[in-house]
Short mmCIF file of C-alpha atoms and ligand atoms in Angstrom, two decimals:
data_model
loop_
_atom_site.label_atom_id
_atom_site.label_comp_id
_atom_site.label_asym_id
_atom_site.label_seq_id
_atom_site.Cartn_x
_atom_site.Cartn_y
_atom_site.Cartn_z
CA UNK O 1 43.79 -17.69 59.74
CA UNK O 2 43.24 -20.95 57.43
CA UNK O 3 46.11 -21.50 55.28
CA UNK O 4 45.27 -24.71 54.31
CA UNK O 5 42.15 -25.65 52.19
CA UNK O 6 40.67 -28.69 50.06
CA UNK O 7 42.20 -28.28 47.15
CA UNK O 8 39.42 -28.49 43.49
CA UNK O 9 39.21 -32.30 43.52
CA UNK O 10 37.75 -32.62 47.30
CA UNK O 11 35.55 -29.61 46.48
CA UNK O 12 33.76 -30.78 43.39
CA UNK O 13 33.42 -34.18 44.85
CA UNK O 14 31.98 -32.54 47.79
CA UNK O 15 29.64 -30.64 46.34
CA UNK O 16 28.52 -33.56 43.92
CA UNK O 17 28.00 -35.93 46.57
CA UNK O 18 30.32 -38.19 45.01
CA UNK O 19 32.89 -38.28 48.05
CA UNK O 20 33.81 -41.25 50.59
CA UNK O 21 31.59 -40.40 53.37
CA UNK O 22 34.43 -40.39 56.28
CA UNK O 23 36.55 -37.85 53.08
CA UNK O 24 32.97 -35.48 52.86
CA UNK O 25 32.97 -35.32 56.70
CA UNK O 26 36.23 -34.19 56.66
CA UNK O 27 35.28 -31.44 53.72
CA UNK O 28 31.75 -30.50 55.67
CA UNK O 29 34.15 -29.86 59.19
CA UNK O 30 35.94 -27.40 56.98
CA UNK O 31 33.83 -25.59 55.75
CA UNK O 32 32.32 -24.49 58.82
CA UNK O 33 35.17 -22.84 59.39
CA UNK O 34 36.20 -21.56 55.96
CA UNK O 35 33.21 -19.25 54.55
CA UNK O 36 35.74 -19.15 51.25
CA UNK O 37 35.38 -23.11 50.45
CA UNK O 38 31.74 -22.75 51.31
CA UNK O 39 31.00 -19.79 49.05
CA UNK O 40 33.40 -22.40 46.88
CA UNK O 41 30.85 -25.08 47.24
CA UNK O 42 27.61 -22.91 46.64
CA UNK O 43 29.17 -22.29 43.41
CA UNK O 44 29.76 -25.46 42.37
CA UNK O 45 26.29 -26.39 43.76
CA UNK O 46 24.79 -23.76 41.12
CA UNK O 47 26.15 -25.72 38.38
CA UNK O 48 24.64 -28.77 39.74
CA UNK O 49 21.43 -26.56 39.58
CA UNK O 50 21.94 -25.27 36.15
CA UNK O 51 22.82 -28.59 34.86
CA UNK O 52 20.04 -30.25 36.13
CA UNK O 53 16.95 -27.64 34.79
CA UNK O 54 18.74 -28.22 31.37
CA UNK O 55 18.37 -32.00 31.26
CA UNK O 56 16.28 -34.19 29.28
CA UNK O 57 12.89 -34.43 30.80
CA UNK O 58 12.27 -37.63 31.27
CA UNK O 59 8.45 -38.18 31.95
CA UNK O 60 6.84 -39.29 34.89
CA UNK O 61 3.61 -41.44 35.08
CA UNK O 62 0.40 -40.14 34.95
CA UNK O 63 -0.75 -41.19 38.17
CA UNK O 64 2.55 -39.42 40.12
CA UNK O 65 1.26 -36.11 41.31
CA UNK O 66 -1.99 -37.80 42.74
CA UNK O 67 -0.30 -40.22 44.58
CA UNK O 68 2.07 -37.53 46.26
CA UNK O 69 -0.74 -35.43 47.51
CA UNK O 70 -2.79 -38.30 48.82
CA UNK O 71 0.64 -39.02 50.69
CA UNK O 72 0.47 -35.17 51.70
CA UNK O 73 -2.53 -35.23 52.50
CA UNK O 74 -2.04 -38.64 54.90
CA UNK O 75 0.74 -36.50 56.55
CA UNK O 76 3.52 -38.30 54.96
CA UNK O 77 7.15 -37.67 55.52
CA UNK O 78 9.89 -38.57 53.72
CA UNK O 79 10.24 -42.28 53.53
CA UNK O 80 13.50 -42.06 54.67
CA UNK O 81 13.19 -39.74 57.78
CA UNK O 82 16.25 -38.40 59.97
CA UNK O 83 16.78 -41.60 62.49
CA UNK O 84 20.68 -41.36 63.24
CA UNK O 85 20.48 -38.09 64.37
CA UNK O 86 17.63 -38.43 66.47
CA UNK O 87 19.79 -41.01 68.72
CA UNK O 88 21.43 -37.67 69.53
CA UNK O 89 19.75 -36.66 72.64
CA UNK O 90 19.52 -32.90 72.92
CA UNK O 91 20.84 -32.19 75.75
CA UNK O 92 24.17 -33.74 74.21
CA UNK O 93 24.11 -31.25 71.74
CA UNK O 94 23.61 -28.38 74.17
CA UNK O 95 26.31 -29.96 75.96
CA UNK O 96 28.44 -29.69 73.41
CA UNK O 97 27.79 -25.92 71.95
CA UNK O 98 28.49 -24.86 75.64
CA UNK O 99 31.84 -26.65 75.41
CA UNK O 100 35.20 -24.93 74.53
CA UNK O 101 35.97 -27.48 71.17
CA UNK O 102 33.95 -25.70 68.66
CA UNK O 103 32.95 -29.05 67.12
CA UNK O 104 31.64 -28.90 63.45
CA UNK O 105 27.82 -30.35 63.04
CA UNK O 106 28.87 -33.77 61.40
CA UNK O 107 31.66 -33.95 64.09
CA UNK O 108 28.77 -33.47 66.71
CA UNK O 109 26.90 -36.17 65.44
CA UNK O 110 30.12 -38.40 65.21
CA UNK O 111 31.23 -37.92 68.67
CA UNK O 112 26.96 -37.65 70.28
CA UNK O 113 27.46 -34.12 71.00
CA UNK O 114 30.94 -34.78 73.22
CA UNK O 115 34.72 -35.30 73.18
CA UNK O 116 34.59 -36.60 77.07
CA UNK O 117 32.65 -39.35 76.16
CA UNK O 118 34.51 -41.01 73.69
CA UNK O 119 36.78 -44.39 74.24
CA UNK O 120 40.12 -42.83 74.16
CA UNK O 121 43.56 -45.23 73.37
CA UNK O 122 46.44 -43.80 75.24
CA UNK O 123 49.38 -44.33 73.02
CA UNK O 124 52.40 -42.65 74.63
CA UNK O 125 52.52 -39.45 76.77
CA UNK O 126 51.59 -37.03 74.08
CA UNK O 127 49.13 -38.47 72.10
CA UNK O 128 45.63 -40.54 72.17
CA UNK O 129 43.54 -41.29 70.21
CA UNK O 130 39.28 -42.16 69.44
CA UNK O 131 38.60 -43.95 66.73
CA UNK O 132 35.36 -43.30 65.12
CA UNK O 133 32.63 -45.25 63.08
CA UNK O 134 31.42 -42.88 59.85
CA UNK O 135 30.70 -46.50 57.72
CA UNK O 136 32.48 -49.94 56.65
CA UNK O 137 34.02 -47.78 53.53
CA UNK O 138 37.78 -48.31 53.49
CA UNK O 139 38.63 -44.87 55.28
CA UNK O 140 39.73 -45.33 59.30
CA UNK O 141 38.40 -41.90 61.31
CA UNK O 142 39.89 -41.08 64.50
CA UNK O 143 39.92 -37.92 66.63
CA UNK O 144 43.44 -37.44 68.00
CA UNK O 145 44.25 -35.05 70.66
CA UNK O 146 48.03 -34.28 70.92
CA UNK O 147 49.23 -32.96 74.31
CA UNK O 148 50.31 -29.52 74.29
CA UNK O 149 53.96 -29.48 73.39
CA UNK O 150 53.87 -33.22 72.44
CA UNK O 151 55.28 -34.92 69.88
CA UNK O 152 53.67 -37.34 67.85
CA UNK O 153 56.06 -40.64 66.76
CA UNK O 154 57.08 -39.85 62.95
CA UNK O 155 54.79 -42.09 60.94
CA UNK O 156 54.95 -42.69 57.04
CA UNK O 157 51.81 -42.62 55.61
CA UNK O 158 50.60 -45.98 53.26
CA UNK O 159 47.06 -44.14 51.99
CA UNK O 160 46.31 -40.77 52.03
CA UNK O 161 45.81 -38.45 55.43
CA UNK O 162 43.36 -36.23 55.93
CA UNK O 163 43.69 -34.34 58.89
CA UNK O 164 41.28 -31.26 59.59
CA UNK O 165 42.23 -28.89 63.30
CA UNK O 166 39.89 -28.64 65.50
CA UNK O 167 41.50 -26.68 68.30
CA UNK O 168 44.93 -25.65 68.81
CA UNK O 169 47.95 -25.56 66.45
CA UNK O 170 50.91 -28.43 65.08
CA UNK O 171 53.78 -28.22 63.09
CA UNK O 172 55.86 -30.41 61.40
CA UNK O 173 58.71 -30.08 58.84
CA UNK O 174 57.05 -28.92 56.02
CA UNK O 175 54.90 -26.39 57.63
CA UNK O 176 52.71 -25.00 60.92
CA UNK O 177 48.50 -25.38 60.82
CA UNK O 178 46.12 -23.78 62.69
CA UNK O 179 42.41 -24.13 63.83
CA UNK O 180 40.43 -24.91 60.87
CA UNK O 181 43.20 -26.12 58.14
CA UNK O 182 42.55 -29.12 55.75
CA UNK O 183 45.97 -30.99 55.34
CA UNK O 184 46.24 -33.32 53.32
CA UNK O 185 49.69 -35.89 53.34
CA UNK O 186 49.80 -38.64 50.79
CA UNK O 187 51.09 -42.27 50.80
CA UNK O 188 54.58 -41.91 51.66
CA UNK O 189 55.33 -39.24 53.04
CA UNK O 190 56.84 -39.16 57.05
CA UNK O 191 56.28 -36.77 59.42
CA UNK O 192 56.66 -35.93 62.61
CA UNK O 193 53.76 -33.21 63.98
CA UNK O 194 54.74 -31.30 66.84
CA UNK O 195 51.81 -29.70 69.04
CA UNK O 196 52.23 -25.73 70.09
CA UNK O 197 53.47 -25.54 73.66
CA UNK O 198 49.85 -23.11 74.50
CA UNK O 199 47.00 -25.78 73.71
CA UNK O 200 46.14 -29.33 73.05
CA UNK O 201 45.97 -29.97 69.41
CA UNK O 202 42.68 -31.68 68.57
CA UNK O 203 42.67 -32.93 64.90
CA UNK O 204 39.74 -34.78 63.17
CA UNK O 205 41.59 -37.70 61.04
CA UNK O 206 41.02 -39.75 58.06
CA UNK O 207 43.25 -42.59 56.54
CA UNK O 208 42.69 -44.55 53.63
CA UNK O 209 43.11 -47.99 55.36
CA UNK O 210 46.44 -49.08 54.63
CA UNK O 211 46.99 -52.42 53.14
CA UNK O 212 48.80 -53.77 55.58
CA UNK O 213 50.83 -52.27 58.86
CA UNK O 214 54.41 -51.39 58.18
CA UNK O 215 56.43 -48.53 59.99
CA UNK O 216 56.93 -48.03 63.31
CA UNK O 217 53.22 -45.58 63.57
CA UNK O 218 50.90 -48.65 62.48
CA UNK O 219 52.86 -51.47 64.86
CA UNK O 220 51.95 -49.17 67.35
CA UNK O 221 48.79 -47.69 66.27
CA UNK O 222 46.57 -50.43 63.88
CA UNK O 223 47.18 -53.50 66.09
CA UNK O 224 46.22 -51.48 69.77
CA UNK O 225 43.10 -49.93 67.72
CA UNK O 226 41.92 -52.76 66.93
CA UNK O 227 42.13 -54.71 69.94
CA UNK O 228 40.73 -51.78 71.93
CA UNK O 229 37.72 -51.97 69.30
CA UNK O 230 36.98 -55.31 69.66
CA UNK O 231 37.07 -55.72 73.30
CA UNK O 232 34.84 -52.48 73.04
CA UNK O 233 32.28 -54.54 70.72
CA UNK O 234 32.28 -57.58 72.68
CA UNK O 235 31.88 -56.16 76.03
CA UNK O 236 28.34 -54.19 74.35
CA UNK O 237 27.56 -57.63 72.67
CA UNK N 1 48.15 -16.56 50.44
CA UNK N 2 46.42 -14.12 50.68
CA UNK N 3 47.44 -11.60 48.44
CA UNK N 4 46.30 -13.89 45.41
CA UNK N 5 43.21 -15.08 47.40
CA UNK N 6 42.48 -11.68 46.87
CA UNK N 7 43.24 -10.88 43.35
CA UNK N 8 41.00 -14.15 42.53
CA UNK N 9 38.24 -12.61 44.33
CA UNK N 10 38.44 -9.51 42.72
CA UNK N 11 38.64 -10.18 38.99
CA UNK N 12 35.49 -12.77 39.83
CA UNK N 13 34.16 -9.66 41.38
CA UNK N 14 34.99 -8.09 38.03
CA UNK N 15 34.02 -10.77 35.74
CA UNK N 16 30.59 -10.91 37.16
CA UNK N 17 30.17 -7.16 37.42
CA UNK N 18 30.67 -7.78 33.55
CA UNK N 19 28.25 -10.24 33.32
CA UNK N 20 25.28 -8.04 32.48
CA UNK N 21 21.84 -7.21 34.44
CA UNK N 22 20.60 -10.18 36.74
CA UNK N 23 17.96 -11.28 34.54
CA UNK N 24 14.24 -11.91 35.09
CA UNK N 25 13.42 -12.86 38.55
CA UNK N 26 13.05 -16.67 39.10
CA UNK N 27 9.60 -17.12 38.32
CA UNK N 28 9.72 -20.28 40.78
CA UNK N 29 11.02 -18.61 43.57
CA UNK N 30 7.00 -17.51 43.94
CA UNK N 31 5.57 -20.81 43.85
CA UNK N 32 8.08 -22.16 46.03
CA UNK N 33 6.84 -19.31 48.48
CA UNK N 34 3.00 -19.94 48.17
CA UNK N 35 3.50 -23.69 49.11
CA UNK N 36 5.42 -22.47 52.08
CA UNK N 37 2.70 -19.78 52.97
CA UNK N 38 -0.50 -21.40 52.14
CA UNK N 39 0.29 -25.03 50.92
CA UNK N 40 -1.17 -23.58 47.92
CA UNK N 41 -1.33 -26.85 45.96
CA UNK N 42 -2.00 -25.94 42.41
CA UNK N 43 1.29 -23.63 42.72
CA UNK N 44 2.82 -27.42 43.44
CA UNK N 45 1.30 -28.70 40.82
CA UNK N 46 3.13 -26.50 38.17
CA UNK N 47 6.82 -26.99 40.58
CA UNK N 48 5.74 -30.74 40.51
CA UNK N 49 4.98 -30.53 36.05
CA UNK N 50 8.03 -28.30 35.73
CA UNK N 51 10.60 -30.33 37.63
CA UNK N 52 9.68 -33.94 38.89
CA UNK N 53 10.54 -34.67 34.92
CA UNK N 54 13.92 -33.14 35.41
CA UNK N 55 14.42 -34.73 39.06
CA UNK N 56 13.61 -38.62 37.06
CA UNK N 57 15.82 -37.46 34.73
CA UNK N 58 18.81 -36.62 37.11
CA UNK N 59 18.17 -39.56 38.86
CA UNK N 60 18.09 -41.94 36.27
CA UNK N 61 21.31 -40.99 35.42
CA UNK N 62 22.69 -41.03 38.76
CA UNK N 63 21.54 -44.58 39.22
CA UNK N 64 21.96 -45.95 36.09
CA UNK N 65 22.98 -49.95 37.47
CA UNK N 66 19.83 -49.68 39.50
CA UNK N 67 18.29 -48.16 36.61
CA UNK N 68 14.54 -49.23 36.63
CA UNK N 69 11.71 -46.62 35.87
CA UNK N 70 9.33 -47.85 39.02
CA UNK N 71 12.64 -46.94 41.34
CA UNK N 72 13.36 -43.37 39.78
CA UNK N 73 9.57 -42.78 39.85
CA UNK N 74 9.27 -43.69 43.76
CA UNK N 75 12.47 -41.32 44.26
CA UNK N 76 11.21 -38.39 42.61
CA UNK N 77 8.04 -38.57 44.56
CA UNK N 78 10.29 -38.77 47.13
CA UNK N 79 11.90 -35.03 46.18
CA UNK N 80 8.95 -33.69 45.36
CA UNK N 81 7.33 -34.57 48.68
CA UNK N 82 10.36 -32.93 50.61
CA UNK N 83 10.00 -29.64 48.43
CA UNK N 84 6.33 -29.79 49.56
CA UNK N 85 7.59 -30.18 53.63
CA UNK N 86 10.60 -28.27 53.47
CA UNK N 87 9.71 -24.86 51.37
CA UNK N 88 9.52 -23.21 53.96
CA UNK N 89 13.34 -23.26 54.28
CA UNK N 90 13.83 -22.16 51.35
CA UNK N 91 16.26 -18.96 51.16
CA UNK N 92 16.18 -17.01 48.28
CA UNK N 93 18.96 -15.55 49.48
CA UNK N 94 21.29 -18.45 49.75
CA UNK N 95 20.52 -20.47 46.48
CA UNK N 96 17.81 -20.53 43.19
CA UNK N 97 15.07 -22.62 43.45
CA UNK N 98 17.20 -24.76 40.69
CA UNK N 99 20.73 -25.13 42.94
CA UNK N 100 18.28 -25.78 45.86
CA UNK N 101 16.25 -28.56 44.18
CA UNK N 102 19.30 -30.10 43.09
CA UNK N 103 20.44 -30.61 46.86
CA UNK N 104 17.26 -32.49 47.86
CA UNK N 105 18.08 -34.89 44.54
CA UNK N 106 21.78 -34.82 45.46
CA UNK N 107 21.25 -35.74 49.17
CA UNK N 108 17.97 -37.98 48.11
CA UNK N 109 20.15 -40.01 45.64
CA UNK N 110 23.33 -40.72 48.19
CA UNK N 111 20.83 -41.15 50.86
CA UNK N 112 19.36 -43.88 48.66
CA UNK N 113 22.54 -45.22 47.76
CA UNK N 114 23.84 -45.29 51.07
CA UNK N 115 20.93 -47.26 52.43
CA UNK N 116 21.25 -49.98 49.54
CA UNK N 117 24.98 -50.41 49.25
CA UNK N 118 26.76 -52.40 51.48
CA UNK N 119 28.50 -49.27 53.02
CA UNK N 120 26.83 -49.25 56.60
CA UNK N 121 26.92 -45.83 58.33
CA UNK N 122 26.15 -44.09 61.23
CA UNK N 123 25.78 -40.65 60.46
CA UNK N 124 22.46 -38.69 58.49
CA UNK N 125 23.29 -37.29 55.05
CA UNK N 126 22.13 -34.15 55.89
CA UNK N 127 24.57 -33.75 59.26
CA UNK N 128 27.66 -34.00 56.42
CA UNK N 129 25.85 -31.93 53.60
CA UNK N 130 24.16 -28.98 55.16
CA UNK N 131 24.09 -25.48 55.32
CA UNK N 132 26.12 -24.39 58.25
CA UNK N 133 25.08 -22.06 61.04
CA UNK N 134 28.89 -21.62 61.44
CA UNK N 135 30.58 -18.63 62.75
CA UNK N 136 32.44 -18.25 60.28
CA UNK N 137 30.33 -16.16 57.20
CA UNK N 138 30.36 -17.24 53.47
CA UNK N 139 32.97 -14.82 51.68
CA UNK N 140 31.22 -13.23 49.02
CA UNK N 141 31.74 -14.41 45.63
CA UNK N 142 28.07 -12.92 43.98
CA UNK N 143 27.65 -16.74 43.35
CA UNK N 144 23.90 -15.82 42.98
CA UNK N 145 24.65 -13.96 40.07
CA UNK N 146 26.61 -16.48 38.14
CA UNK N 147 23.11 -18.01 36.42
CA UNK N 148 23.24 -15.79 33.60
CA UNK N 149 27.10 -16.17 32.97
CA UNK N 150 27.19 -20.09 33.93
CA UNK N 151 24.58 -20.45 31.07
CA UNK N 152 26.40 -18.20 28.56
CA UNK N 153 29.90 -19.82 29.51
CA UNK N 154 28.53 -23.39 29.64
CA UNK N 155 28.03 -23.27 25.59
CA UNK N 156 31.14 -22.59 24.90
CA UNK N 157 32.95 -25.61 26.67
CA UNK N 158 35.02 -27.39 24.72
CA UNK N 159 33.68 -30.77 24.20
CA UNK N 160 35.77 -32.97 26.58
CA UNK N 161 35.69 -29.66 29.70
CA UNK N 162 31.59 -30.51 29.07
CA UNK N 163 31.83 -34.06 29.24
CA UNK N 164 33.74 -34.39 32.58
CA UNK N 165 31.23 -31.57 34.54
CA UNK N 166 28.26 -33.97 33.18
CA UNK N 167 29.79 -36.78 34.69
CA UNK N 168 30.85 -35.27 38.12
CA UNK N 169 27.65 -33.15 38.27
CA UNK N 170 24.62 -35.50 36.63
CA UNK N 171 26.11 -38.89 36.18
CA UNK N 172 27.05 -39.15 40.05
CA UNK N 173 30.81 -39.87 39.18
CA UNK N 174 33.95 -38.91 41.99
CA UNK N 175 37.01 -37.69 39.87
CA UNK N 176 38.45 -41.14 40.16
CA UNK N 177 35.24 -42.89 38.68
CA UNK N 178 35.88 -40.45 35.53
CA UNK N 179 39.06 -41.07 35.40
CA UNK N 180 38.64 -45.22 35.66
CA UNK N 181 36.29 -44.25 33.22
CA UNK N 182 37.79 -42.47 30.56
CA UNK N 183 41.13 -44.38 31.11
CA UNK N 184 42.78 -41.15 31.84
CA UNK N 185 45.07 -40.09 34.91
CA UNK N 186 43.48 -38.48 37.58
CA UNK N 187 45.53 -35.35 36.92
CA UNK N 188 44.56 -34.89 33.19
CA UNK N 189 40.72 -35.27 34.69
CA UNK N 190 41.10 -32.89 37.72
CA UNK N 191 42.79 -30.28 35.28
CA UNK N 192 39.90 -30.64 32.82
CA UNK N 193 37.41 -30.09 35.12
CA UNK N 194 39.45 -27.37 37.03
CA UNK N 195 39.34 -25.48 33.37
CA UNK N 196 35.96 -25.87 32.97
CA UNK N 197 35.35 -23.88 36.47
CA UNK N 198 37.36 -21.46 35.75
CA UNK N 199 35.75 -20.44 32.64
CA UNK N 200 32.61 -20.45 35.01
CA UNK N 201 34.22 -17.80 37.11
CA UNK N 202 34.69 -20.47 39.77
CA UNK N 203 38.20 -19.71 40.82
CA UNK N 204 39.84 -22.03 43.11
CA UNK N 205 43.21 -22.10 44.01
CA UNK N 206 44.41 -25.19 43.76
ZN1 ZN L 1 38.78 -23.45 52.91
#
């Protein structure tokens, strides 16, 4: 049962497009698990559709429709065709959809299809970590997987946290979260999440990129990240 | 939780049994389907008169520091020629031919954007903005019926509820942009818009 949901801000700014790209990942891995935010979204989408057919015409050149059916009629696709995905390879995908990590189709993509091969950072016993590349914008995207039982170190927050379940369960003081919740903890806040003894908690995770380290969580996290993601890029370079 | 999840559902459920008879049927929903069928180009022709002027105009807006004619003109073409490959996936059932043409703008514009700005990325628009084959189905809000009542409400917005759905929804603005904008605090701009929803039966908890 989802408890937890984007709250009218994320939504909107989902369904306008108008959201950080690492943020709208976090919204799109939702909603495949909430059909209330997506009937939400389809909603708001219908505005968008409304809005537009009411606007201003604005008139195209005389010469438009011509030259889009002699590109039809060369074959044309889109000028900007689907390349990222198709680095994909299928199998990857299949790979993944027989897997036991229900893993949301932007997640998919993210990961190429699976968890396994992903450069996990051991920090501790109970927790690591794979950091993940959605763009340059300043949002850091990580998958963590908690150990089941395990405790993650209490960390303050310096941006907002965007953390979306994946599999299994956590709790910390102010609440428990199951498979599927959007939680959202904002700059300042500390906590301490706490997997369920049954399962390994995996969480997809956004930060706004803190300005610089401080608390115990970054010295430990930020600095090891990095280093690991360096080394990672030179040894490919 | 759940108990007021469920009284929101109903009086939407409520609200738009209120709402009066569906209306005509969506006179482009046919055109839309004779493309798909039989590439039936002169069908095209009257999607292309009816909304490539629309699709300029929504993306003129969206793109108003780029803003030069030649670019908007090259990007509607752009959304007209995936209505022409894609109509085929077009599902009545899931959207109007209006909410559905303003997803291939919405995804053509950030797609655009994203390519140009100095954001780098390495993941397609469409994995993030989709529509899901999740297990999980859509609840049922009659969203498809809200056309009539989203017009009807729309009119009656006061002024500054109208001003901040333009800017989300056609001007290509996050809350935060608006509220940079306006020189207002986020909250006072979230609330607006929140309002605004809600008198458009789109009921959202928090
Ligand atoms: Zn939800």
């Amino acid at each position: 049962m989802i408890s937890y949901h984007p709250d009218s801000r994320y939504l909107t700014d989902f369904a306008t497009a108008n959201l950080p790209l690492a943020e709208a990942v976090c919204v799109s891995a939702h909603l495949e698990f909430c059909g209330k935010c997506r009937a939400h979204v389809q909603q708001l989408t219908d505005v968008g559709g409304h809005m537009l057919a009411r606007l201003q015409p604005e008139a195209v050149s005389e010469d438009s429709f011509a030259a889009l059916m002699a590109r039809v009629s060369a074959g044309a696709q889109e000028q900007f065709p689907v390349t990222v995905a198709a680095q994909v390879p299928q199998e990857d995908v299949e790979e993944a959809a027989q897997s036991h990590v229900f893993l949301p189709r932007a997640v998919r993509r993210l990961v190429s299809g699976s968890l396994d091969k992903l450069r996990w950072v051991q920090l501790g016993k109970a927790l690591r970590v794979a950091p993940l590349q959605v763009s340059d914008e300043s949002r850091e995207t990580a998958i963590y997987d908690i150990r089941a039982g395990g405790r993650m170190p209490e960390h303050e927050h310096r941006g907002e946290e965007i953390t979306v379940l994946l599999q299994g369960s956590f709790s910390d003081a102010d609440g428990s979260y199951s498979c599927g919740d959007f939680v959202v903890r904002h700059a300042g806040e500390a906590h301490q999440p706490t997997a369920t003894m049954d399962k390994d908690c995996i969480c997809l995770v956004c930060l706004e990129r803190p300005v610089r380290p401080r608390g115990l969580f970054y010295r430990l996290l930020e600095p090891l990240v990095n280093y690991r993601l360096q080394r990672m890029n030179r040894s490919v370079a | 939780m759940s108990s007021s999840e469920d009284s929101n559902i109903g009086s939407l459920r409520k609200a738009l049994a209120g709402a009066g008879p569906q209306g005509a049927p969506d006179p482009w929903e046919a055109a839309i389907r004779k493309v798909a069928q039989h590439q039936d180009r002169a069908e095209f022709k009257k999607l292309f008169d009816h909304y490539a002027p629309m699709i300029k105009s929504f993306l003129c807006k969206g793109i108003s520091s780029y803003a030069d004619r030649s670019l908007a003109e090259e990007m509607t073409q752009e959304v007209m020629l995936k209505v022409w490959n894609k109509a085929d996936s077009f599902n009545p059932t899931k959207a109007s031919v209006n909410t559905w043409i303003f997803t291939i703008a919405r995804n053509t514009r950030i797609d655009f954007i994203r390519r140009n700005g100095r954001a780098g990325r390495t993941i397609d628009i469409e994995d993030i903005w989709h529509e899901a084959d999740s297990p999980e189905p859509v609840v049922e809000l009659q969203q498809r019926r809200v056309e009539t009542m989203i017009r009807n409400a729309m009119a009656t917005l006061p002024e500054e509820q109208a001003l901040v759905l333009e800017k989300a929804f056609m001007e290509n603005k996050s809350h935060n942009d608006i509220a940079e904008e306006l020189a207002l605090p986020l909250g006072t701009v979230k609330s607006r818009i929140r309002l605004a929803l809600s008198k458009l039966q789109i009921l959202i908890d928090r």
